[in-house]
Short mmCIF file of C-alpha atoms (C1' of nucleotides) in Angstrom, two decimals:
data_model
loop_
_atom_site.label_atom_id
_atom_site.label_comp_id
_atom_site.label_asym_id
_atom_site.label_seq_id
_atom_site.Cartn_x
_atom_site.Cartn_y
_atom_site.Cartn_z
CA MET O 527 17.13 -8.25 -25.97
CA LEU O 528 14.36 -6.36 -27.72
CA LEU O 529 11.58 -4.68 -25.82
CA ILE O 530 9.09 -6.50 -28.02
CA ASP O 531 10.25 -9.83 -26.55
CA VAL O 532 9.33 -8.62 -23.09
CA VAL O 533 6.05 -7.18 -24.35
CA ARG O 534 5.04 -10.49 -25.94
CA VAL O 535 5.76 -12.38 -22.72
CA SER O 536 3.82 -9.82 -20.70
CA GLU O 537 0.84 -10.32 -22.99
CA ALA O 538 1.11 -14.09 -22.69
CA VAL O 539 1.25 -13.80 -18.90
CA ALA O 540 -1.81 -11.58 -18.88
CA ARG O 541 -3.72 -14.10 -21.05
CA THR O 542 -2.80 -17.05 -18.80
CA PRO O 543 -4.94 -17.36 -15.68
CA ALA O 544 -2.95 -20.19 -14.05
CA ARG O 545 -0.08 -19.05 -11.83
CA LEU O 546 2.11 -21.94 -12.89
CA GLY O 547 1.47 -20.97 -16.49
CA LYS O 548 2.48 -17.37 -15.82
CA ILE O 549 5.62 -18.58 -14.06
CA GLY O 550 6.44 -20.78 -17.05
CA HIS O 551 6.22 -17.86 -19.50
CA LEU O 552 8.32 -15.59 -17.28
CA ALA O 553 10.97 -18.25 -16.57
CA GLU O 554 11.31 -18.99 -20.28
CA LEU O 555 12.18 -15.37 -20.98
CA LEU O 556 14.53 -15.09 -18.00
CA GLY O 557 16.32 -18.12 -19.39
CA ARG O 558 17.32 -16.24 -22.51
CA VAL O 559 17.94 -12.70 -21.27
CA GLY O 560 21.57 -11.58 -21.15
CA PRO O 561 23.23 -10.67 -17.85
CA GLY O 562 23.34 -6.98 -18.75
CA GLU O 563 19.58 -6.82 -19.26
CA ALA O 564 18.24 -9.26 -16.66
CA GLU O 565 17.56 -6.53 -14.12
CA ILE O 566 15.62 -4.48 -16.66
CA ALA O 567 13.55 -7.45 -17.84
CA ILE O 568 12.68 -8.52 -14.29
CA ALA O 569 11.72 -4.98 -13.34
CA TYR O 570 9.46 -4.47 -16.37
CA LEU O 571 7.79 -7.85 -15.99
CA SER O 572 6.97 -7.21 -12.36
CA GLY O 573 5.52 -3.80 -13.19
CA GLU O 574 8.46 -1.74 -11.99
CA LEU O 575 11.28 0.37 -13.39
CA PRO O 576 14.99 -0.02 -12.60
CA GLN O 577 14.86 3.72 -11.86
CA ARG O 578 11.94 3.10 -9.46
CA GLN O 579 10.24 6.48 -10.11
CA ILE O 580 11.04 8.83 -12.97
CA GLY O 581 8.56 11.65 -12.40
CA VAL O 582 6.22 10.64 -15.21
CA GLY O 583 2.57 9.88 -14.42
CA TRP O 584 -0.73 9.60 -16.25
CA ARG O 585 -0.87 13.32 -17.11
CA SER O 586 2.54 13.30 -18.81
CA LEU O 587 1.39 10.37 -20.94
CA GLN O 588 -1.25 12.29 -22.89
CA ASP O 589 -0.79 13.42 -26.51
CA LEU O 590 1.89 10.94 -27.45
CA PRO O 591 3.31 10.57 -30.96
CA GLY O 592 2.16 7.89 -33.38
CA PRO O 593 3.81 4.46 -33.49
CA LYS O 594 6.74 3.21 -35.49
CA LEU O 595 6.26 0.19 -37.73
CA ALA O 596 9.30 -1.96 -36.91
CA ALA O 597 10.10 -3.09 -33.36
CA THR O 598 13.78 -2.31 -33.00
CA ALA O 599 14.09 -0.84 -29.48
CA THR O 600 16.28 -2.83 -27.11
CA LEU O 601 15.84 -3.00 -23.35
CA THR O 602 19.12 -1.12 -22.99
CA ASP O 603 17.89 1.69 -25.28
CA VAL O 604 14.67 2.13 -23.36
CA ASP O 605 16.39 1.94 -19.99
CA ALA O 606 18.89 4.62 -21.01
CA LEU O 607 16.08 6.96 -22.04
CA LEU O 608 14.21 6.41 -18.78
CA THR O 609 17.36 7.22 -16.84
CA LYS O 610 17.71 10.39 -18.86
CA ILE O 611 14.09 11.33 -18.14
CA LYS O 612 14.62 10.80 -14.43
CA SER O 613 17.78 12.92 -14.40
CA VAL O 614 16.02 15.99 -15.83
CA SER O 615 15.01 18.49 -13.15
CA GLY O 616 14.86 22.21 -12.48
CA GLN O 617 13.43 25.12 -14.44
CA GLY O 618 11.86 24.12 -17.73
CA SER O 619 12.21 20.49 -16.76
CA GLN O 620 8.65 19.60 -17.55
CA ALA O 621 9.07 20.62 -21.20
CA ALA O 622 12.37 18.74 -21.38
CA ARG O 623 10.80 15.68 -19.78
CA LYS O 624 7.89 15.84 -22.18
CA ALA O 625 10.27 15.96 -25.14
CA LEU O 626 12.11 12.89 -23.88
CA VAL O 627 8.88 10.98 -23.27
CA HIS O 628 7.92 11.94 -26.81
CA GLU O 629 11.23 10.62 -28.11
CA LEU O 630 10.75 7.37 -26.22
CA PHE O 631 7.28 6.69 -27.60
CA ALA O 632 8.17 7.77 -31.14
CA GLY O 633 10.64 4.87 -31.22
CA LEU O 634 8.04 2.22 -30.32
CA THR O 635 5.45 0.22 -32.23
CA SER O 636 1.83 0.48 -31.14
CA GLN O 637 2.13 -2.82 -29.28
CA GLU O 638 5.19 -1.57 -27.41
CA GLN O 639 3.56 1.80 -26.77
CA ALA O 640 0.57 0.12 -25.13
CA PHE O 641 2.93 -1.80 -22.85
CA MET O 642 5.03 1.23 -21.87
CA LEU O 643 1.90 3.25 -21.24
CA LYS O 644 0.72 0.71 -18.70
CA LEU O 645 4.17 0.23 -17.21
CA LEU O 646 4.81 3.95 -16.71
CA GLY O 647 1.25 4.46 -15.49
CA GLY O 648 1.76 1.73 -12.89
CA GLU O 649 -1.12 -0.30 -14.33
CA LEU O 650 0.49 -3.31 -15.96
CA ARG O 651 -2.11 -5.71 -14.49
CA GLN O 652 -0.80 -8.92 -15.98
CA GLY O 653 -1.43 -10.91 -12.80
CA ALA O 654 2.22 -11.21 -11.89
CA LEU O 655 4.07 -9.07 -9.36
CA ASP O 656 6.83 -9.99 -6.90
CA GLY O 657 5.09 -13.12 -5.64
CA VAL O 658 4.91 -14.74 -9.07
CA MET O 659 8.25 -13.32 -10.24
CA ILE O 660 10.03 -14.89 -7.24
CA GLU O 661 8.88 -18.29 -8.47
CA ALA O 662 9.90 -17.47 -12.05
CA VAL O 663 13.39 -16.41 -10.94
CA ALA O 664 13.67 -19.63 -8.94
CA LYS O 665 12.61 -21.73 -11.88
CA ALA O 666 14.92 -20.00 -14.37
CA SER O 667 17.95 -19.97 -12.07
CA GLY O 668 17.48 -23.39 -10.51
CA ALA O 669 17.64 -21.90 -7.01
CA PRO O 670 14.97 -22.81 -4.43
CA SER O 671 12.32 -20.11 -4.18
CA ALA O 672 12.93 -19.90 -0.42
CA ASP O 673 16.47 -18.71 -1.17
CA VAL O 674 15.19 -16.10 -3.62
CA ARG O 675 12.62 -14.91 -1.11
CA ARG O 676 15.18 -14.72 1.64
CA ALA O 677 17.54 -12.65 -0.51
CA LEU O 678 14.65 -10.35 -1.42
CA THR O 679 13.87 -9.82 2.25
CA LEU O 680 17.44 -8.72 2.86
CA ARG O 681 17.91 -6.67 -0.31
CA GLY O 682 14.40 -5.28 -0.78
CA TRP O 683 14.60 -5.09 -4.60
CA LEU O 684 13.72 -8.12 -6.69
CA PRO O 685 15.37 -7.08 -10.00
CA ALA O 686 18.75 -6.99 -8.26
CA VAL O 687 18.13 -10.29 -6.49
CA GLY O 688 16.83 -11.94 -9.65
CA ALA O 689 19.79 -10.81 -11.73
CA ALA O 690 22.15 -12.22 -9.09
CA ALA O 691 20.28 -15.53 -9.03
CA LEU O 692 20.41 -15.86 -12.81
CA ALA O 693 24.10 -14.98 -12.88
CA GLY O 694 25.31 -17.13 -10.00
CA GLY O 695 22.55 -19.26 -8.53
CA VAL O 696 22.40 -20.16 -4.86
CA PRO O 697 25.95 -19.04 -3.98
CA ARG O 698 25.23 -15.51 -5.22
CA LEU O 699 21.91 -15.47 -3.34
CA LYS O 700 23.68 -16.47 -0.13
CA GLU O 701 25.83 -13.37 -0.44
CA PHE O 702 22.85 -11.17 0.46
CA ARG O 703 23.08 -10.54 4.19
CA LEU O 704 21.55 -8.15 6.66
CA GLU O 705 23.65 -5.02 6.32
CA VAL O 706 23.42 -2.09 8.66
CA GLY O 707 22.42 0.89 6.52
CA ARG O 708 20.52 -1.16 3.95
CA PRO O 709 16.81 -1.59 4.71
CA VAL O 710 15.15 -4.98 5.10
CA SER O 711 11.61 -5.68 3.83
CA PRO O 712 9.48 -5.14 6.93
CA MET O 713 7.30 -7.85 8.43
CA LEU O 714 3.63 -7.09 7.84
CA ALA O 715 0.50 -8.03 9.77
CA GLY O 716 -2.69 -9.77 8.77
CA SER O 717 -5.95 -8.84 10.44
CA ALA O 718 -8.71 -10.34 12.53
CA PRO O 719 -12.17 -9.05 13.42
CA GLY O 720 -11.58 -9.28 17.17
CA VAL O 721 -9.11 -10.00 19.95
CA ALA O 722 -10.36 -13.55 20.52
CA ALA O 723 -10.03 -14.42 16.83
CA ALA O 724 -6.54 -12.94 16.72
CA LEU O 725 -5.45 -14.95 19.77
CA ALA O 726 -6.84 -18.09 18.18
CA LYS O 727 -4.82 -17.43 15.03
CA ALA O 728 -1.57 -16.54 16.79
CA GLY O 729 -1.85 -19.32 19.36
CA ALA O 730 -1.97 -18.56 23.06
CA PRO O 731 -0.12 -17.30 24.90
CA ALA O 732 0.64 -14.45 22.55
CA ALA O 733 2.04 -10.96 22.85
CA LEU O 734 -0.35 -8.03 22.46
CA GLU O 735 1.25 -4.76 21.43
CA TRP O 736 -0.28 -1.32 21.13
CA LYS O 737 -0.90 -0.40 17.49
CA LEU O 738 0.02 3.25 17.12
CA ASP O 739 -1.40 5.24 14.22
CA GLY O 740 1.85 6.70 12.94
CA ILE O 741 4.59 5.95 10.39
CA ARG O 742 6.46 2.64 10.37
CA VAL O 743 10.21 3.12 10.75
CA GLN O 744 13.26 0.89 10.49
CA ALA O 745 16.22 2.49 12.26
CA HIS O 746 19.80 1.47 11.46
CA ARG O 747 22.75 2.50 13.59
CA SER O 748 26.40 1.85 12.92
CA GLY O 749 28.66 3.74 15.30
CA SER O 750 27.67 7.40 15.06
CA GLU O 751 25.83 6.87 11.77
CA VAL O 752 22.02 6.53 11.83
CA ARG O 753 19.64 6.01 8.94
CA VAL O 754 15.88 5.62 9.05
CA PHE O 755 13.71 3.93 6.43
CA THR O 756 9.96 3.74 5.77
CA ARG O 757 7.86 0.66 5.09
CA THR O 758 8.61 1.00 1.37
CA LEU O 759 12.33 1.34 2.17
CA ASP O 760 12.58 5.04 1.37
CA ASP O 761 15.04 7.10 3.39
CA LEU O 762 13.34 9.21 6.06
CA THR O 763 16.41 10.15 8.09
CA SER O 764 16.42 13.92 7.53
CA ARG O 765 12.76 14.24 8.52
CA VAL O 766 12.95 12.59 11.92
CA PRO O 767 15.82 14.15 13.92
CA GLU O 768 14.20 13.13 17.22
CA LEU O 769 14.45 9.50 16.19
CA VAL O 770 18.06 9.87 15.09
CA GLU O 771 18.94 11.35 18.48
CA ALA O 772 17.06 8.65 20.34
CA VAL O 773 18.92 5.93 18.46
CA LEU O 774 22.29 7.63 19.03
CA ALA O 775 21.54 7.69 22.75
CA LEU O 776 21.16 3.90 22.90
CA PRO O 777 23.97 2.04 24.65
CA VAL O 778 24.95 0.08 21.54
CA GLU O 779 27.25 0.66 18.58
CA ASP O 780 25.33 -1.41 16.09
CA ALA O 781 21.61 -2.06 15.79
CA VAL O 782 18.64 -2.43 13.45
CA LEU O 783 15.30 -1.71 15.13
CA ASP O 784 11.69 -1.78 13.98
CA GLY O 785 9.13 0.67 15.33
CA GLU O 786 6.65 3.48 14.77
CA VAL O 787 6.99 7.27 14.96
CA ILE O 788 3.97 9.26 16.03
CA ALA O 789 3.16 12.82 17.05
CA LEU O 790 1.77 12.92 20.60
CA ARG O 791 0.06 15.83 22.30
CA PRO O 792 1.52 17.22 25.54
CA ASP O 793 -0.96 15.08 27.49
CA GLY O 794 0.40 11.96 25.79
CA ARG O 795 -2.63 11.26 23.65
CA PRO O 796 -2.01 10.83 19.91
CA HIS O 797 -2.61 13.53 17.32
CA PRO O 798 -4.79 12.49 14.35
CA PHE O 799 -2.82 10.55 11.76
CA GLN O 800 -2.87 13.57 9.45
CA VAL O 801 -0.68 15.51 11.91
CA THR O 802 1.95 12.79 12.07
CA ALA O 803 1.84 12.41 8.29
CA ALA O 804 2.28 16.14 7.72
CA ARG O 805 5.20 16.26 10.14
CA THR O 806 7.06 13.25 8.75
CA GLY O 807 6.25 14.32 5.19
CA SER O 808 7.96 17.70 5.55
CA LYS O 809 11.63 18.04 4.86
CA ILE O 810 11.80 21.83 4.78
CA ASP O 811 12.27 23.65 8.08
CA VAL O 812 12.22 20.48 10.13
CA ASP O 813 13.71 22.26 13.15
CA ARG O 814 10.77 24.65 13.42
CA LEU O 815 8.21 21.88 12.86
CA ARG O 816 9.94 19.82 15.47
CA ALA O 817 9.37 22.48 18.11
CA GLU O 818 5.66 22.67 17.26
CA THR O 819 4.96 18.98 16.65
CA PRO O 820 7.57 16.75 18.25
CA LEU O 821 7.70 13.11 17.22
CA SER O 822 7.91 10.18 19.62
CA VAL O 823 9.24 6.78 18.70
CA PHE O 824 8.18 3.39 20.01
CA PHE O 825 10.17 0.29 19.08
CA PHE O 826 8.66 -3.18 18.93
CA ASP O 827 11.34 -5.37 17.36
CA ALA O 828 15.10 -5.82 17.06
CA LEU O 829 16.56 -7.31 13.88
CA ARG O 830 20.19 -6.93 14.83
CA VAL O 831 22.09 -5.88 17.93
CA GLU O 832 25.88 -5.62 18.28
CA GLY O 833 26.70 -7.71 15.25
CA ALA O 834 24.18 -10.46 15.95
CA ASP O 835 21.45 -11.06 13.34
CA LEU O 836 18.17 -11.79 15.11
CA LEU O 837 15.81 -12.31 12.15
CA ASP O 838 15.56 -16.06 12.58
CA LEU O 839 15.15 -16.03 16.35
CA PRO O 840 11.64 -16.45 17.76
CA TYR O 841 9.75 -13.30 18.69
CA ALA O 842 10.27 -13.91 22.41
CA ALA O 843 14.05 -14.02 22.03
CA ARG O 844 14.10 -10.87 19.91
CA GLN O 845 12.04 -9.14 22.59
CA GLU O 846 14.68 -9.97 25.19
CA ARG O 847 17.38 -8.35 23.08
CA LEU O 848 15.12 -5.37 22.41
CA ALA O 849 14.40 -4.81 26.09
CA ALA O 850 18.09 -5.03 26.86
CA THR O 851 18.86 -2.41 24.22
CA VAL O 852 16.07 0.15 24.40
CA PRO O 853 14.97 2.03 27.55
CA PRO O 854 11.37 1.40 28.68
CA PRO O 855 9.93 4.78 27.55
CA LEU O 856 10.83 3.89 23.95
CA LEU O 857 9.26 0.43 24.06
CA THR O 858 5.80 -0.19 22.63
CA PRO O 859 3.47 -1.11 25.51
CA ARG O 860 2.73 -4.83 25.46
CA LEU O 861 1.13 -7.65 27.36
CA VAL O 862 1.74 -11.37 27.10
CA THR O 863 -1.30 -13.45 27.95
CA ASP O 864 -3.37 -16.48 27.07
CA ASP O 865 -6.45 -15.09 28.77
CA VAL O 866 -9.06 -13.72 26.36
CA ALA O 867 -10.78 -11.57 29.00
CA GLU O 868 -7.47 -9.99 29.99
CA ALA O 869 -6.68 -9.40 26.31
CA GLU O 870 -10.06 -7.73 25.79
CA ARG O 871 -9.37 -5.42 28.74
CA PHE O 872 -6.00 -4.49 27.23
CA PHE O 873 -7.72 -3.76 23.91
CA ALA O 874 -10.30 -1.51 25.59
CA GLU O 875 -7.45 0.28 27.36
CA VAL O 876 -5.48 1.09 24.21
CA VAL O 877 -8.57 2.30 22.38
CA LYS O 878 -9.52 4.47 25.35
CA ALA O 879 -6.03 5.96 25.24
CA GLY O 880 -6.84 7.10 21.70
CA HIS O 881 -4.70 4.62 19.80
CA GLU O 882 -5.53 2.46 16.82
CA GLY O 883 -5.78 -0.99 18.38
CA LEU O 884 -3.51 -3.98 18.98
CA VAL O 885 -1.14 -6.19 17.06
CA VAL O 886 -1.26 -9.77 18.33
CA LYS O 887 2.02 -11.64 17.83
CA ALA O 888 2.91 -15.31 18.10
CA LEU O 889 5.78 -15.77 20.56
CA SER O 890 7.56 -18.32 18.38
CA SER O 891 7.48 -16.63 14.98
CA PRO O 892 10.70 -15.48 13.32
CA TYR O 893 10.88 -12.10 11.57
CA ALA O 894 9.20 -13.31 8.37
CA ALA O 895 9.60 -10.20 6.30
CA GLY O 896 7.45 -9.20 3.40
CA ARG O 897 4.59 -11.63 3.94
CA ARG O 898 1.35 -11.02 5.72
CA GLY O 899 1.50 -14.32 7.50
CA ALA O 900 -0.19 -15.50 10.67
CA GLY O 901 2.71 -14.32 12.82
CA TRP O 902 1.33 -10.82 13.38
CA ILE O 903 -2.38 -10.01 13.45
CA LYS O 904 -3.86 -6.54 13.87
CA VAL O 905 -7.13 -5.84 15.60
CA LYS O 906 -8.92 -2.51 15.38
CA PRO O 907 -12.32 -1.31 16.56
CA ARG O 908 -14.83 -0.85 13.77
CA HIS O 909 -17.50 1.83 13.37
CA THR O 910 -20.54 1.53 11.14
CA LEU O 911 -23.03 3.95 9.61
CA ASP O 912 -26.09 3.68 7.38
CA LEU O 913 -25.43 6.00 4.46
CA VAL O 914 -27.16 6.89 1.21
CA VAL O 915 -25.67 6.16 -2.22
CA LEU O 916 -25.48 9.43 -4.16
CA ALA O 917 -23.65 8.20 -7.26
CA ALA O 918 -21.41 5.44 -8.58
CA GLU O 919 -18.38 5.36 -10.88
CA TRP O 920 -17.66 2.86 -13.64
CA GLY O 921 -15.04 0.33 -12.64
CA HIS O 922 -11.80 -0.60 -14.41
CA GLY O 923 -10.05 -3.88 -15.22
CA ARG O 924 -12.05 -6.81 -13.97
CA ARG O 925 -14.76 -4.38 -12.90
CA GLU O 926 -15.11 -2.91 -16.39
CA GLY O 927 -18.75 -2.43 -17.31
CA ARG O 928 -19.83 -2.55 -13.66
CA LEU O 929 -20.72 0.41 -11.51
CA SER O 930 -18.18 0.09 -8.74
CA ASN O 931 -17.08 3.03 -6.65
CA LEU O 932 -19.90 4.42 -4.51
CA HIS O 933 -20.34 8.04 -3.44
CA LEU O 934 -21.60 8.00 0.14
CA GLY O 935 -23.73 10.65 1.78
CA ALA O 936 -25.09 11.37 5.24
CA ARG O 937 -28.50 12.95 5.73
CA ASP O 938 -28.61 16.67 6.49
CA PRO O 939 -31.86 17.31 8.40
CA GLU O 940 -31.46 21.09 8.05
CA THR O 941 -31.52 21.16 4.26
CA GLY O 942 -33.28 17.88 3.64
CA GLY O 943 -30.37 16.94 1.38
CA PHE O 944 -27.27 14.76 1.69
CA VAL O 945 -23.63 15.57 2.40
CA MET O 946 -20.97 13.48 0.68
CA LEU O 947 -18.47 11.86 3.04
CA GLY O 948 -16.28 9.97 0.60
CA LYS O 949 -16.29 6.96 -1.69
CA THR O 950 -15.82 3.22 -1.39
CA PHE O 951 -15.38 0.26 -3.71
CA LYS O 952 -14.49 -2.25 -1.00
CA GLY O 953 -16.55 -5.14 0.28
CA LEU O 954 -18.49 -5.70 -2.96
CA THR O 955 -18.84 -9.21 -4.34
CA ASP O 956 -19.23 -9.85 -8.07
CA GLU O 957 -22.88 -10.63 -7.44
CA LEU O 958 -23.40 -7.33 -5.64
CA LEU O 959 -21.58 -5.42 -8.39
CA ALA O 960 -23.91 -6.90 -10.98
CA TRP O 961 -26.95 -6.13 -8.89
CA GLN O 962 -26.01 -2.55 -8.10
CA THR O 963 -25.10 -1.79 -11.72
CA GLU O 964 -28.58 -2.71 -12.82
CA ARG O 965 -30.23 -1.00 -9.89
CA PHE O 966 -28.30 2.27 -10.26
CA LEU O 967 -29.00 2.55 -13.97
CA ALA O 968 -32.70 2.28 -13.14
CA LEU O 969 -32.31 4.97 -10.47
CA ALA O 970 -30.11 7.25 -12.63
CA ASP O 971 -30.90 10.89 -12.16
CA GLY O 972 -29.12 14.21 -12.49
CA PRO O 973 -25.76 15.00 -14.07
CA THR O 974 -24.09 11.95 -15.58
CA THR O 975 -20.54 12.15 -16.84
CA GLU O 976 -18.30 9.73 -18.66
CA TRP O 977 -17.25 8.10 -15.37
CA THR O 978 -20.06 8.78 -12.96
CA VAL O 979 -23.74 7.91 -12.78
CA HIS O 980 -25.70 10.01 -10.30
CA VAL O 981 -28.75 8.36 -8.79
CA ARG O 982 -31.84 9.33 -6.87
CA PRO O 983 -30.76 9.17 -3.20
CA GLU O 984 -32.84 6.18 -2.18
CA LEU O 985 -30.54 3.23 -1.51
CA VAL O 986 -29.19 2.82 2.01
CA VAL O 987 -25.93 0.97 2.52
CA GLU O 988 -24.31 -0.08 5.79
CA VAL O 989 -20.67 1.02 5.74
CA ALA O 990 -17.83 0.12 8.09
CA PHE O 991 -14.93 2.56 8.61
CA ASP O 992 -12.02 3.24 10.94
CA GLY O 993 -12.74 6.83 11.82
CA VAL O 994 -13.78 10.28 10.65
CA GLN O 995 -11.06 12.66 9.57
CA ARG O 996 -10.92 16.34 8.69
CA SER O 997 -11.29 16.81 4.95
CA PRO O 998 -10.27 19.71 2.71
CA ARG O 999 -12.10 18.06 -0.16
CA TYR O 1000 -15.64 17.28 0.90
CA PRO O 1001 -18.35 19.87 1.59
CA GLY O 1002 -18.97 18.76 5.17
CA GLY O 1003 -15.27 19.20 5.99
CA MET O 1004 -15.01 15.56 6.99
CA ALA O 1005 -14.40 12.19 5.34
CA LEU O 1006 -14.52 8.54 6.35
CA ARG O 1007 -11.24 6.68 6.71
CA PHE O 1008 -11.07 3.23 5.07
CA ALA O 1009 -14.77 2.99 4.31
CA ARG O 1010 -16.06 -0.39 3.06
CA VAL O 1011 -19.50 -1.81 2.31
CA LEU O 1012 -20.93 -4.34 4.76
CA ARG O 1013 -24.36 -4.79 3.14
CA TYR O 1014 -27.25 -2.97 1.55
CA ARG O 1015 -30.17 -2.15 3.82
CA PRO O 1016 -33.31 -2.70 1.73
CA ASP O 1017 -35.27 -2.44 4.98
CA LYS O 1018 -34.23 1.20 5.37
CA ARG O 1019 -35.19 4.29 3.44
CA ALA O 1020 -33.09 7.40 2.91
CA GLU O 1021 -34.98 9.13 5.73
CA ASP O 1022 -33.66 6.44 8.10
CA ALA O 1023 -30.00 7.03 7.20
CA ASP O 1024 -27.51 8.48 9.68
CA THR O 1025 -27.13 12.24 9.85
CA VAL O 1026 -24.20 14.60 9.45
CA GLY O 1027 -24.49 15.35 13.15
CA THR O 1028 -23.89 11.72 14.05
CA VAL O 1029 -20.80 11.67 11.84
CA ARG O 1030 -19.47 14.97 13.18
CA ALA O 1031 -19.70 13.61 16.72
CA LEU O 1032 -17.32 10.80 15.68
CA MET O 1033 -14.65 13.18 14.35
CA ILE O 1034 -11.52 13.25 16.44
"C1'" DT L 953 -11.74 -34.09 -2.11
"C1'" DT L 954 -12.00 -30.05 0.52
"C1'" DC L 955 -9.77 -26.35 2.83
"C1'" DC L 956 -7.02 -22.43 3.33
"C1'" DG L 957 -2.72 -19.44 2.65
"C1'" DA L 958 -0.75 -16.33 -0.47
"C1'" DC L 959 -1.35 -13.12 -4.28
"C1'" DA L 960 -3.09 -9.84 -7.34
"C1'" DG L 961 -6.41 -6.47 -8.32
"C1'" DT L 962 -9.36 -2.48 -7.26
"C1'" DG L 963 -9.24 1.49 -5.83
"C1'" DG L 964 -9.84 5.07 -1.02
"C1'" DG L 965 -8.12 10.02 1.73
"C1'" DG L 966 -4.38 13.06 2.91
"C1'" DT L 967 0.06 15.49 2.62
"C1'" DC L 968 4.25 17.33 0.76
"C1'" DG L 969 7.51 19.28 -2.92
"C1'" DC L 970 8.06 21.09 -7.24
"C1'" DA L 971 7.14 23.33 -11.58
"C1'" DA L 972 4.03 25.91 -14.19
"C1'" DT L 973 0.49 29.40 -14.39
"C1'" DA J 929 0.01 33.04 -4.60
"C1'" DT J 930 -2.35 29.22 -6.55
"C1'" DT J 931 -2.87 24.96 -9.04
"C1'" DG J 932 -1.82 20.45 -10.95
"C1'" DC J 933 0.99 16.51 -10.80
"C1'" DG J 934 3.77 12.84 -8.89
"C1'" DA J 935 5.23 10.36 -5.00
"C1'" DC J 936 4.28 8.40 -0.58
"C1'" DC J 937 2.09 7.76 3.76
"C1'" DC J 938 -1.88 5.20 5.80
"C1'" DC J 939 -5.14 1.12 4.00
"C1'" DA J 940 -9.75 -3.15 3.31
"C1'" DC J 941 -11.63 -6.34 0.86
"C1'" DT J 942 -12.74 -10.24 -2.83
"C1'" DA J 943 -11.44 -13.71 -6.30
"C1'" DT J 944 -8.43 -17.09 -7.58
"C1'" DC J 945 -4.80 -20.63 -7.78
"C1'" DG J 946 -2.60 -24.44 -6.03
"C1'" DG J 947 -0.49 -26.77 -2.24
"C1'" DA J 948 -1.81 -28.68 2.37
"C1'" DA J 949 -4.72 -31.48 4.98
#
DNA sequence: TTCCGACAGTGGGGTCGCAAT
DNA sequence: ATTGCGACCCCACTATCGGAA
């Protein structure tokens, strides 16, 4: 199949707003792709590469050669070149990689170049990712989408699942099973503004588990072999020896467990997330780091124990198997209750202990991987500040032509100026985007670049955030974590905004 | 007919490893 | 030694479609 065929379908999908329409376009193409190229087509059309990452980002995509006139590149040709690009590493590799990227683009028409640019830049934005592609694979293969979804849960990679479905339908999909050593798509949590709302969603009684601010881990053990995977199914094994040892010490030969690793201080309170991230992100000199910043692990689910798959069992039954497998110090603290007041007390307790919050879990829900359903609901405390808008950046995609991303500042009473604490684009409705674009242009003042409009510091905005973290980037040495706009405060002036001192007092 | 669950899009801060400067 | 880039960790929120109620 030619690349141009895929490009045309991608463009049609992007033009079609209706999901069913997108699915129709995708399924039509999947119906005519050959078995050798199905995986490539599915990957490209869901914005991914069969190679996953190839070490080429936006910077490596500058200064590309001009287009060819005739579209002759096949999917196989392009795939082979991408594999070659990925395989290049070592001294002088950047020049070699650049030459190969050059070669790739020189063989494409301008239409194909535009597509590859977006695909490699991770910005395909055609309104179809895994969720839509699952339906397209189902339609093209004749298999129920539930079977496709189930296979994806167990395999974690849709192009492989889709190719199998197209080649062999339901029987081939049924061959995907939970395998020790191969990661499963992890179950994710939705969110609720408070404990009571979360209990209402999950249905009482529900289980409340501590939410630890660390790294999600899926641990697989088969005999003396242990492997650990992250939320995105990357292998983390070599970076977390403590976890490997803990799993090897369990009284089972065969298990798949879900949990969180976190760096705790000697007094048992958690380090800031940055400390855990730095520790789990390092693969050099892990033994030395381990002595300085040991990791603890807390498990909260069991997907398989001694040959028995537990995914379809209700939460309560999985908990029983977990408790029978893992010693109490390695279990995530939890409480089962239907009493809102008791739940609120538990929430206050976990926050006081320095942790992130709670995850509220329905007792009956199976391990529904990959979807943020109502089975698990997270609850976190929320801070707010009144900050001053210092500048705004032009948006992209559906926010094109609107000033979108706000630069937020706290008042500095000593200098009379403002100290930038970070940016946010979250919480803005279309109406608010239109309003602020107009307002900011009227307030424009100071240096204005291609992307940024600086404004007179007059508008006060109420911002919610999860915490204040140490920052190497911003002048105050601190930044807001997960900042989002709640509302503008036309009733407040810049002199009424919160000060740097207030923010500093919130830093961990 | 209305409601609501699932999805895609729009980006945020921080850290590491690696290659180039 | 320092810097820039790419890849991953953590993530919140709104708009929209289409099936459920």
